[in-house]
Amino acid sequence: MDIETLLKNTSRSLYLSVQALPGSMRPAFGIAYLLCRYADTIADTSILPAQRRLYWIERFPHLLQEQNLQEAAQLAGEICGGSENPYEKELIKNLPPCLHVLNQVPAKQLPIIMDVVQAVCDGMKIDLSTFPEEHSAQLRAFQTPADLQHYCRLMGGKPGLFWSRLICATSKIKMPETEFYELGQHIGDALQIVNILRDLPKDLRIGRCYFPQQNLTEAGLTAADLLDTANSTRFEPIKRKWILWGVNNLKSAVRYFAQLSKTQPGGRAAVAWPVLWTADTLLKVWQTPDLLNPQKRVKIPRSVIYSTILLTPPILVSNGLFNKWLTAKLRKFN
């Protein structure tokens, strides 16, 4: 299977953003996503014990650098059959073609890719070393808000940094790069807390509570209490606290977007869409009274995704319109 098809099949709505990117950014972004997704498949496979998965997650960035095809084949052999997703199965079998594409990326973009893969692997090491085995019937929570913020920075903020460094490598911005990078990390933090919020019931049932014990104790809850949908009301203040943390981070997108060149409308669209969809998803989580219910999967409908795309053209030439659009969405949190 070719890399373009792998990307389309594994990235869902993100593929729409990738297609909008300028040609100078698309290969690097696409292969970085696939390699991070490959690492995610290693971390989540059900056929290896956590310690073996931890070994491979630690090895994965080195494997990419060393281009050891024998080791790549060993890895694929160990995790083959560990996913029910047919597209992940194809990805598992296609690491060598991914390595080939990685080798074609311009030299100045290669360190950017390796840095984000390393950061995401570091986040997955936290998963595998902090939480119990998925089928152990045990449940553990992060201890402090700082733990959750650090995790969001690795899994979301560092990809936001990757995106920002890629932009700076292919176009000019007016503000200092370090400031631009920090804004990008804040946006990535917001994208990650959305994933954690909407995946909460599923994560709890594999032993993972990302919401800190400190917050739970203040609400008179334990991680195990969150397995009971009847505790949704008691969990509501914690849910809203972290949604507002995400909203506050997402506000960075206004200044970030204003730095993007209007001569690259595709690049502006590729930033605007995930930000606007994240705002929509945060609101949907905010308005969901029983987030702990495992029968519910919070996500925005396809109609919202495509309507956002259809309404995009004016903001490609106006920072002010993007500001108004995003701000109007974020005002709904009260």
Tab-separated table of C-alpha atoms in Angstrom:
chain	number	residue	atom	x	y	z
A	1	MET	CA	0.000	0.000	0.000
A	2	ASP	CA	1.370	3.448	-0.899
A	3	ILE	CA	2.052	6.106	1.730
A	4	GLU	CA	-0.699	8.419	0.505
A	5	THR	CA	-3.314	5.695	0.961
A	6	LEU	CA	-1.957	4.812	4.407
A	7	LEU	CA	-2.241	8.442	5.420
A	8	LYS	CA	-5.781	8.770	4.094
A	9	ASN	CA	-6.953	5.611	5.837
A	10	THR	CA	-5.390	6.299	9.228
A	11	SER	CA	-5.766	10.053	9.707
A	12	ARG	CA	-9.530	10.604	9.220
A	13	SER	CA	-10.335	14.344	9.274
A	14	LEU	CA	-6.659	15.248	9.642
A	15	TYR	CA	-6.169	14.041	6.071
A	16	LEU	CA	-8.271	16.986	4.910
A	17	SER	CA	-5.806	19.378	6.550
A	18	VAL	CA	-2.838	17.525	5.075
A	19	GLN	CA	-4.289	17.876	1.592
A	20	ALA	CA	-4.524	21.639	2.071
A	21	LEU	CA	-0.875	22.022	3.043
A	22	PRO	CA	1.666	23.573	0.661
A	23	GLY	CA	3.679	20.966	-1.215
A	24	SER	CA	6.843	21.928	0.691
A	25	MET	CA	5.254	20.838	3.996
A	26	ARG	CA	3.063	17.895	3.021
A	27	PRO	CA	5.622	15.022	2.807
A	28	ALA	CA	7.247	15.860	6.146
A	29	PHE	CA	3.932	16.283	7.922
A	30	GLY	CA	2.495	13.107	6.404
A	31	ILE	CA	5.405	10.854	7.301
A	32	ALA	CA	5.692	12.339	10.805
A	33	TYR	CA	2.024	11.542	11.386
A	34	LEU	CA	2.388	7.976	10.126
A	35	LEU	CA	5.462	7.309	12.272
A	36	CYS	CA	3.730	8.678	15.381
A	37	ARG	CA	0.699	6.560	14.527
A	38	TYR	CA	2.971	3.525	14.179
A	39	ALA	CA	4.343	4.221	17.666
A	40	ASP	CA	0.773	4.495	18.949
A	41	THR	CA	0.023	1.078	17.459
A	42	ILE	CA	3.014	-0.373	19.322
A	43	ALA	CA	1.883	1.171	22.601
A	44	ASP	CA	-1.715	-0.032	22.239
A	45	THR	CA	-1.187	-3.564	20.926
A	46	SER	CA	-2.928	-6.181	23.027
A	47	ILE	CA	-0.649	-9.091	22.135
A	48	LEU	CA	2.486	-7.856	23.914
A	49	PRO	CA	2.899	-7.271	27.663
A	50	ALA	CA	3.464	-3.678	28.725
A	51	GLN	CA	7.165	-4.218	29.372
A	52	ARG	CA	7.758	-5.473	25.844
A	53	ARG	CA	5.785	-2.582	24.389
A	54	LEU	CA	7.843	-0.219	26.531
A	55	TYR	CA	11.008	-1.756	25.096
A	56	TRP	CA	9.847	-1.170	21.527
A	57	ILE	CA	8.630	2.367	22.242
A	58	GLU	CA	12.057	3.202	23.650
A	59	ARG	CA	13.737	1.597	20.647
A	60	PHE	CA	11.482	3.069	17.972
A	61	PRO	CA	13.210	6.469	17.466
A	62	HIS	CA	16.595	4.707	17.317
A	63	LEU	CA	15.227	2.205	14.815
A	64	LEU	CA	14.188	5.090	12.554
A	65	GLN	CA	17.618	6.681	12.801
A	66	GLU	CA	19.544	3.447	12.273
A	67	GLN	CA	17.296	2.219	9.439
A	68	ASN	CA	17.677	-1.353	10.654
A	69	LEU	CA	15.327	-3.287	8.374
A	70	GLN	CA	15.890	-6.559	10.205
A	71	GLU	CA	14.832	-4.960	13.474
A	72	ALA	CA	11.888	-3.306	11.713
A	73	ALA	CA	10.784	-6.715	10.467
A	74	GLN	CA	11.098	-8.140	13.985
A	75	LEU	CA	8.953	-5.330	15.378
A	76	ALA	CA	6.281	-5.808	12.723
A	77	GLY	CA	6.275	-9.542	13.361
A	78	GLU	CA	5.739	-9.089	17.095
A	79	ILE	CA	2.822	-6.653	16.807
A	80	CYS	CA	1.177	-8.125	13.699
A	81	GLY	CA	-2.292	-9.306	14.640
A	82	GLY	CA	-2.554	-6.979	17.606
A	83	SER	CA	-5.016	-4.586	16.006
A	84	GLU	CA	-8.574	-5.088	14.820
A	85	ASN	CA	-8.320	-1.978	12.651
A	86	PRO	CA	-7.577	-3.095	9.062
A	87	TYR	CA	-5.794	0.157	8.275
A	88	GLU	CA	-3.506	-0.198	11.287
A	89	LYS	CA	-2.752	-3.730	10.106
A	90	GLU	CA	-1.610	-2.296	6.788
A	91	LEU	CA	0.473	0.340	8.540
A	92	ILE	CA	2.210	-2.332	10.635
A	93	LYS	CA	3.271	-4.158	7.471
A	94	ASN	CA	4.497	-1.004	5.736
A	95	LEU	CA	7.229	0.368	7.985
A	96	PRO	CA	9.978	-0.114	5.327
A	97	PRO	CA	8.125	2.078	2.773
A	98	CYS	CA	7.672	4.672	5.511
A	99	LEU	CA	11.410	4.596	6.160
A	100	HIS	CA	12.000	5.087	2.437
A	101	VAL	CA	9.785	8.187	2.437
A	102	LEU	CA	11.535	9.459	5.572
A	103	ASN	CA	14.819	9.277	3.702
A	104	GLN	CA	13.426	11.509	0.942
A	105	VAL	CA	12.525	14.361	3.313
A	106	PRO	CA	14.770	17.471	3.004
A	107	ALA	CA	17.655	17.345	5.458
A	108	LYS	CA	16.535	20.449	7.370
A	109	GLN	CA	13.130	18.870	8.071
A	110	LEU	CA	14.460	15.515	9.285
A	111	PRO	CA	15.462	16.646	12.817
A	112	ILE	CA	12.022	18.231	13.237
A	113	ILE	CA	10.382	14.892	12.449
A	114	MET	CA	12.656	12.934	14.756
A	115	ASP	CA	12.036	15.363	17.619
A	116	VAL	CA	8.257	14.963	17.448
A	117	VAL	CA	8.480	11.175	17.198
A	118	GLN	CA	10.723	11.162	20.280
A	119	ALA	CA	8.322	13.409	22.222
A	120	VAL	CA	5.287	11.273	21.378
A	121	CYS	CA	7.201	8.126	22.326
A	122	ASP	CA	8.089	9.775	25.649
A	123	GLY	CA	4.371	10.357	26.218
A	124	MET	CA	3.604	6.740	25.452
A	125	LYS	CA	6.301	5.636	27.877
A	126	ILE	CA	4.377	7.520	30.551
A	127	ASP	CA	1.258	5.531	29.621
A	128	LEU	CA	3.050	2.210	29.787
A	129	SER	CA	5.003	2.899	32.975
A	130	THR	CA	2.308	4.758	34.949
A	131	PHE	CA	-0.848	2.788	34.309
A	132	PRO	CA	-1.547	-0.920	34.932
A	133	GLU	CA	-1.956	-3.573	32.237
A	134	GLU	CA	-5.205	-3.081	30.335
A	135	HIS	CA	-6.825	-6.309	31.514
A	136	SER	CA	-5.550	-6.265	35.109
A	137	ALA	CA	-8.833	-4.888	36.528
A	138	GLN	CA	-6.773	-2.154	38.204
A	139	LEU	CA	-7.194	1.590	37.754
A	140	ARG	CA	-4.691	4.355	38.400
A	141	ALA	CA	-4.792	8.139	38.045
A	142	PHE	CA	-2.192	10.811	37.453
A	143	GLN	CA	-1.337	12.424	40.787
A	144	THR	CA	-1.221	16.150	40.058
A	145	PRO	CA	-2.451	18.677	37.481
A	146	ALA	CA	1.194	19.142	36.477
A	147	ASP	CA	1.309	15.466	35.461
A	148	LEU	CA	-1.614	15.930	33.080
A	149	GLN	CA	-0.240	19.184	31.694
A	150	HIS	CA	3.138	17.540	31.052
A	151	TYR	CA	1.455	14.625	29.290
A	152	CYS	CA	-0.579	17.015	27.114
A	153	ARG	CA	2.607	18.858	26.234
A	154	LEU	CA	4.310	15.669	25.024
A	155	MET	CA	1.321	14.240	23.140
A	156	GLY	CA	-0.172	17.486	21.831
A	157	GLY	CA	2.098	20.434	22.507
A	158	LYS	CA	5.183	18.884	20.935
A	159	PRO	CA	3.274	18.022	17.735
A	160	GLY	CA	2.160	21.673	17.807
A	161	LEU	CA	5.816	22.650	18.056
A	162	PHE	CA	6.618	20.316	15.147
A	163	TRP	CA	3.942	21.998	13.041
A	164	SER	CA	5.311	25.437	13.964
A	165	ARG	CA	8.909	24.524	13.176
A	166	LEU	CA	7.795	23.117	9.847
A	167	ILE	CA	6.014	26.381	9.038
A	168	CYS	CA	9.113	28.391	9.933
A	169	ALA	CA	11.257	26.105	7.775
A	170	THR	CA	9.107	26.736	4.704
A	171	SER	CA	7.844	30.335	5.119
A	172	LYS	CA	8.505	33.557	7.024
A	173	ILE	CA	6.731	34.805	10.138
A	174	LYS	CA	6.981	38.244	11.736
A	175	MET	CA	7.166	37.435	15.458
A	176	PRO	CA	10.200	35.784	17.111
A	177	GLU	CA	10.245	32.073	16.361
A	178	THR	CA	10.408	31.114	20.043
A	179	GLU	CA	7.169	33.004	20.689
A	180	PHE	CA	5.521	31.387	17.675
A	181	TYR	CA	6.662	27.971	18.862
A	182	GLU	CA	5.151	28.512	22.319
A	183	LEU	CA	1.806	29.529	20.802
A	184	GLY	CA	1.883	26.375	18.681
A	185	GLN	CA	2.462	24.250	21.767
A	186	HIS	CA	-0.500	25.845	23.545
A	187	ILE	CA	-2.721	24.970	20.579
A	188	GLY	CA	-1.424	21.407	20.638
A	189	ASP	CA	-2.125	21.187	24.375
A	190	ALA	CA	-5.764	22.098	23.655
A	191	LEU	CA	-6.057	19.465	20.933
A	192	GLN	CA	-4.754	16.800	23.318
A	193	ILE	CA	-7.062	17.617	26.234
A	194	VAL	CA	-9.984	17.202	23.816
A	195	ASN	CA	-8.823	13.667	23.046
A	196	ILE	CA	-8.497	12.866	26.752
A	197	LEU	CA	-11.941	14.252	27.581
A	198	ARG	CA	-13.841	12.416	24.882
A	199	ASP	CA	-11.966	9.143	25.411
A	200	LEU	CA	-12.492	9.200	29.178
A	201	PRO	CA	-14.930	6.245	29.528
A	202	LYS	CA	-12.826	4.026	27.262
A	203	ASP	CA	-9.557	4.914	29.012
A	204	LEU	CA	-11.039	4.257	32.455
A	205	ARG	CA	-11.956	0.733	31.383
A	206	ILE	CA	-8.370	-0.068	30.472
A	207	GLY	CA	-7.068	1.234	33.811
A	208	ARG	CA	-6.142	4.796	32.842
A	209	CYS	CA	-7.439	7.933	34.552
A	210	TYR	CA	-5.657	10.969	33.189
A	211	PHE	CA	-7.552	13.334	35.484
A	212	PRO	CA	-5.398	13.962	38.552
A	213	GLN	CA	-6.030	12.357	41.917
A	214	GLN	CA	-5.604	15.812	43.428
A	215	ASN	CA	-8.666	17.072	41.507
A	216	LEU	CA	-10.630	13.916	42.284
A	217	THR	CA	-9.893	14.158	46.013
A	218	GLU	CA	-11.079	17.770	46.077
A	219	ALA	CA	-14.378	16.583	44.561
A	220	GLY	CA	-14.669	13.657	46.984
A	221	LEU	CA	-14.056	11.129	44.213
A	222	THR	CA	-11.683	8.304	43.404
A	223	ALA	CA	-10.694	7.108	39.954
A	224	ALA	CA	-12.902	4.033	40.463
A	225	ASP	CA	-15.901	6.286	41.103
A	226	LEU	CA	-15.685	7.486	37.508
A	227	LEU	CA	-16.652	4.020	36.296
A	228	ASP	CA	-20.151	4.745	37.608
A	229	THR	CA	-22.151	6.971	35.249
A	230	ALA	CA	-24.180	8.156	38.251
A	231	ASN	CA	-21.114	10.188	39.319
A	232	SER	CA	-21.188	12.355	36.187
A	233	THR	CA	-22.640	15.288	38.113
A	234	ARG	CA	-19.901	15.103	40.755
A	235	PHE	CA	-17.273	14.912	38.012
A	236	GLU	CA	-18.701	17.981	36.242
A	237	PRO	CA	-16.492	20.602	38.017
A	238	ILE	CA	-13.352	18.651	37.052
A	239	LYS	CA	-14.549	18.289	33.484
A	240	ARG	CA	-15.240	22.007	33.220
A	241	LYS	CA	-11.923	22.943	34.816
A	242	TRP	CA	-9.987	21.089	32.133
A	243	ILE	CA	-12.237	22.238	29.301
A	244	LEU	CA	-11.547	25.842	30.328
A	245	TRP	CA	-7.826	25.016	30.453
A	246	GLY	CA	-8.155	23.820	26.865
A	247	VAL	CA	-10.151	26.916	25.863
A	248	ASN	CA	-7.507	29.185	27.369
A	249	ASN	CA	-4.790	27.399	25.397
A	250	LEU	CA	-6.838	27.515	22.215
A	251	LYS	CA	-7.015	31.322	22.417
A	252	SER	CA	-3.362	31.303	21.319
A	253	ALA	CA	-4.603	30.424	17.834
A	254	VAL	CA	-5.664	34.047	17.188
A	255	ARG	CA	-2.101	35.395	17.356
A	256	TYR	CA	-0.711	32.246	15.756
A	257	PHE	CA	-3.004	32.427	12.732
A	258	ALA	CA	-2.167	36.098	12.159
A	259	GLN	CA	1.455	35.075	11.487
A	260	LEU	CA	0.564	32.799	8.582
A	261	SER	CA	1.177	34.142	5.115
A	262	LYS	CA	-1.912	34.988	3.072
A	263	THR	CA	0.011	33.856	0.006
A	264	GLN	CA	-0.312	30.281	1.333
A	265	PRO	CA	-4.073	29.834	1.769
A	266	GLY	CA	-3.720	26.073	2.076
A	267	GLY	CA	-1.405	26.426	5.063
A	268	ARG	CA	-3.841	28.836	6.711
A	269	ALA	CA	-6.740	26.440	6.146
A	270	ALA	CA	-4.737	23.523	7.547
A	271	VAL	CA	-4.256	25.471	10.796
A	272	ALA	CA	-7.742	26.971	10.985
A	273	TRP	CA	-9.705	23.732	10.536
A	274	PRO	CA	-8.294	21.711	13.479
A	275	VAL	CA	-8.560	24.771	15.735
A	276	LEU	CA	-12.208	25.400	14.847
A	277	TRP	CA	-13.097	21.696	15.105
A	278	THR	CA	-11.399	21.559	18.510
A	279	ALA	CA	-13.505	24.494	19.705
A	280	ASP	CA	-16.632	22.703	18.454
A	281	THR	CA	-15.640	19.458	20.188
A	282	LEU	CA	-14.836	21.202	23.461
A	283	LEU	CA	-18.298	22.761	23.391
A	284	LYS	CA	-19.907	19.410	22.703
A	285	VAL	CA	-18.070	17.913	25.693
A	286	TRP	CA	-19.079	20.952	27.780
A	287	GLN	CA	-22.741	20.339	26.886
A	288	THR	CA	-22.611	16.579	27.516
A	289	PRO	CA	-24.013	15.958	31.031
A	290	ASP	CA	-23.037	12.277	31.223
A	291	LEU	CA	-19.491	12.226	29.886
A	292	LEU	CA	-18.764	9.123	31.990
A	293	ASN	CA	-21.293	7.070	30.008
A	294	PRO	CA	-19.339	4.448	28.001
A	295	GLN	CA	-22.222	4.153	25.536
A	296	LYS	CA	-21.639	7.694	24.306
A	297	ARG	CA	-18.896	8.778	21.963
A	298	VAL	CA	-18.580	12.552	21.857
A	299	LYS	CA	-17.628	13.811	18.425
A	300	ILE	CA	-18.736	16.520	16.062
A	301	PRO	CA	-20.761	15.355	13.057
A	302	ARG	CA	-19.351	15.264	9.546
A	303	SER	CA	-21.767	18.045	8.626
A	304	VAL	CA	-19.882	20.403	10.971
A	305	ILE	CA	-16.552	19.395	9.462
A	306	TYR	CA	-17.674	20.012	5.892
A	307	SER	CA	-19.583	23.206	6.689
A	308	THR	CA	-16.413	24.589	8.288
A	309	ILE	CA	-14.496	23.816	5.119
A	310	LEU	CA	-17.167	25.453	2.932
A	311	LEU	CA	-17.170	28.615	5.069
A	312	THR	CA	-13.368	28.890	5.157
A	313	PRO	CA	-12.511	31.060	2.086
A	314	PRO	CA	-13.119	34.484	3.734
A	315	ILE	CA	-10.735	33.772	6.623
A	316	LEU	CA	-7.963	32.827	4.220
A	317	VAL	CA	-7.611	36.533	3.409
A	318	SER	CA	-8.730	38.039	6.737
A	319	ASN	CA	-7.161	37.495	10.151
A	320	GLY	CA	-9.957	39.557	11.660
A	321	LEU	CA	-12.653	37.195	10.402
A	322	PHE	CA	-10.843	34.178	11.813
A	323	ASN	CA	-10.508	36.010	15.131
A	324	LYS	CA	-14.250	36.763	15.192
A	325	TRP	CA	-15.179	33.192	14.217
A	326	LEU	CA	-13.018	31.536	16.861
A	327	THR	CA	-13.838	34.090	19.552
A	328	ALA	CA	-17.558	33.606	18.958
A	329	LYS	CA	-17.127	29.881	19.531
A	330	LEU	CA	-15.068	30.348	22.700
A	331	ARG	CA	-17.573	32.822	24.190
A	332	LYS	CA	-20.079	29.977	24.529
A	333	PHE	CA	-18.215	28.536	27.513
A	334	ASN	CA	-20.016	30.000	30.507
